[in-house]
Coordinates of C-alpha atoms in Angstrom, one line a residue:
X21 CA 0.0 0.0 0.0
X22 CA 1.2 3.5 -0.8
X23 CA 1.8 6.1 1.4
X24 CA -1.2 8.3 0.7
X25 CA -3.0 5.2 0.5
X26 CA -2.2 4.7 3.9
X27 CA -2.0 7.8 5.6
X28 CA -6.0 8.4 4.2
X29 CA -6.6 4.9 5.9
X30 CA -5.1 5.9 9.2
X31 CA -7.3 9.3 9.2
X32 CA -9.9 7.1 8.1
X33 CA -9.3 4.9 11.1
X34 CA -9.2 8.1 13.6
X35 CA -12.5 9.3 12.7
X36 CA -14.6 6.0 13.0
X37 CA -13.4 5.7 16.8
X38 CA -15.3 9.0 17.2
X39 CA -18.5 7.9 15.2
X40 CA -21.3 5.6 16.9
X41 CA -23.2 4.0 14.2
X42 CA -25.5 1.0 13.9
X43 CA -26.4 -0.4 10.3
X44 CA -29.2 -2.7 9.5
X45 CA -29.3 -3.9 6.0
X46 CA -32.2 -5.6 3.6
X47 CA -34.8 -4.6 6.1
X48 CA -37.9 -6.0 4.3
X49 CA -39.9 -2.8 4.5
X50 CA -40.4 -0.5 1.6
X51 CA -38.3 2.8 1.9
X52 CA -40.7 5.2 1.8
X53 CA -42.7 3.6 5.2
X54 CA -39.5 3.7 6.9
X55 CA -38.5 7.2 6.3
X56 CA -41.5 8.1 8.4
X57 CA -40.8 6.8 11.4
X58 CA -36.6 7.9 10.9
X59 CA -38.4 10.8 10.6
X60 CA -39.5 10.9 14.0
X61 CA -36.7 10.6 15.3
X62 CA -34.2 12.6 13.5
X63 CA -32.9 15.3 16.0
X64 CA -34.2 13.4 18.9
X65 CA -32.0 13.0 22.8
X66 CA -31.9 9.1 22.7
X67 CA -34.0 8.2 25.7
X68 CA -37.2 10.7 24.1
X69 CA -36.4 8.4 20.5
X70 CA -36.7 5.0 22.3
X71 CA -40.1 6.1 24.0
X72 CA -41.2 7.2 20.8
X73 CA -40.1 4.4 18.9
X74 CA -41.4 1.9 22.0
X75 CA -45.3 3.3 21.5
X76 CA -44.7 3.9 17.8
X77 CA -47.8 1.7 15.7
X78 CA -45.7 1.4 12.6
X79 CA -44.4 -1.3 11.4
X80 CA -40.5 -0.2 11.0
X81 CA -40.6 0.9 14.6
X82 CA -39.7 -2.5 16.1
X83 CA -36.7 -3.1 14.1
X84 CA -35.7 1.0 14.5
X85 CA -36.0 0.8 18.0
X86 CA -33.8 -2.3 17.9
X87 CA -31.7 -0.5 15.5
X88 CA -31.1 2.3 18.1
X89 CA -30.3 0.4 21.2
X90 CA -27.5 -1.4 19.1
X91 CA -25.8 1.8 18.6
X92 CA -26.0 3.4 22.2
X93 CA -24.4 -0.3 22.7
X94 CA -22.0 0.6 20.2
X95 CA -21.5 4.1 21.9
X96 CA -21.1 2.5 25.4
X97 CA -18.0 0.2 24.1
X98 CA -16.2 3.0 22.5
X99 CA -17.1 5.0 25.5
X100 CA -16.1 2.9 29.0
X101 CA -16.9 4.4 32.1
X102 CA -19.0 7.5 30.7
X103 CA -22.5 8.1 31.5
X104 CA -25.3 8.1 28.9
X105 CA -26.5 10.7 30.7
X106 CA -24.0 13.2 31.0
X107 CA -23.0 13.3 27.2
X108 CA -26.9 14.2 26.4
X109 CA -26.5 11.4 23.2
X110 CA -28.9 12.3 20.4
X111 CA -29.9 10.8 17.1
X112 CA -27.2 12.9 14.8
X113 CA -28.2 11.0 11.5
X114 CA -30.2 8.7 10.3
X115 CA -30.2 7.9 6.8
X116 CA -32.6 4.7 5.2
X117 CA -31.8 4.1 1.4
X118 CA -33.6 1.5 -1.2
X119 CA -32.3 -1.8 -0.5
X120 CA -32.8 -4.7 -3.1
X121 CA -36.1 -5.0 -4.7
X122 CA -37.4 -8.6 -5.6
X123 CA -39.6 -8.6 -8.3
X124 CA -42.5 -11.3 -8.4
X125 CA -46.1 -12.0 -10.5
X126 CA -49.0 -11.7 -9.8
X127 CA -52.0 -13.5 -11.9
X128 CA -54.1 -11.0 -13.5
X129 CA -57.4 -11.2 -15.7
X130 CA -57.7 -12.2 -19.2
X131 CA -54.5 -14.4 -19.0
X132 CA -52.3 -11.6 -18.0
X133 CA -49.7 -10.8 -15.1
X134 CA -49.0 -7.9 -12.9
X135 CA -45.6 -7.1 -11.6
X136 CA -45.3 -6.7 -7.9
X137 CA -42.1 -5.2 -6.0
X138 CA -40.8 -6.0 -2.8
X139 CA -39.3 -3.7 -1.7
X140 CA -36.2 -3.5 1.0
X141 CA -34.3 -1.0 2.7
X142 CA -31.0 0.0 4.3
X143 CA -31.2 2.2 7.8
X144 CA -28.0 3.7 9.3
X145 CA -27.9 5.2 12.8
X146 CA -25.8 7.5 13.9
X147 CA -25.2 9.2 17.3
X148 CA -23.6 12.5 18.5
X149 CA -23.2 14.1 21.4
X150 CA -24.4 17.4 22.9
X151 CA -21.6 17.7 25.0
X152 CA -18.7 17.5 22.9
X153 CA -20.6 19.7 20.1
X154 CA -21.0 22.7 23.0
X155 CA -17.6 23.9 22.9
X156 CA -16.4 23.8 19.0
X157 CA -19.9 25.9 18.9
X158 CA -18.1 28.8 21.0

């Protein structure tokens, strides 16, 4: 490996142990009924996001709400000994993108066929922190 090659790897490296992130891939719910409940929570502290995601009668909710405890787990391992609490963690990001769509028939009158899609997903968490934000602010 080359030298810039590596040096972009290593500041590459540096910034991951400061992002929290949880990734859930091929999530068999169609894009557009996910963004609505990522839209919920966009902007959220943490602990309001689970409560909303807890009582949330959407289907995506479960898996979200899943989703989001995996990366305050994720925060917590990067982060040993700190409090939840004391870093005021909030939902920083949270991006869902179309996944892979399967593509099946349908019989239809008159000897025809309709095309259905099934369509999947791809939801990315990721967590900041009020705290550290507060002083780059100043």
């Amino acid at each position: 490996m080359g030298r810039r090659k590596h040096n972009s790897a290593e500041a590459r490296k540096e910034a991951n142990k400061t992002l929290y992130m949880a990734k859930l891939m091929n999530n068999p719910t169609s894009p557009q009924k996910t963004r609505l409940v990522a839209d919920l929570i966009r902007g959220v502290d943490v602990d309001k996001a689970l409560g909303i995601l807890q009582y949330s009668p959407r289907e995506a909710a479960p898996k979200m709400h899943k989703l989001l405890r995996s990366a305050i787990a994720n925060w917590q391992a990067k982060n040993e000994g700190a409090r939840m609490e004391d870093s005021q963690l909030y939902v920083k990001q949270i991006m869902v993108d179309e996944g892979r769509t399967m593509k099946r028939m349908r019989t239809a009158p008159q000897g025809r066929g309709y095309r259905i899609r099934k369509r999947s997903n791809h939801i990315t968490i990721i967590l900041g922190s009020r705290v550290e934000e507060a002083p780059k602010a100043e």
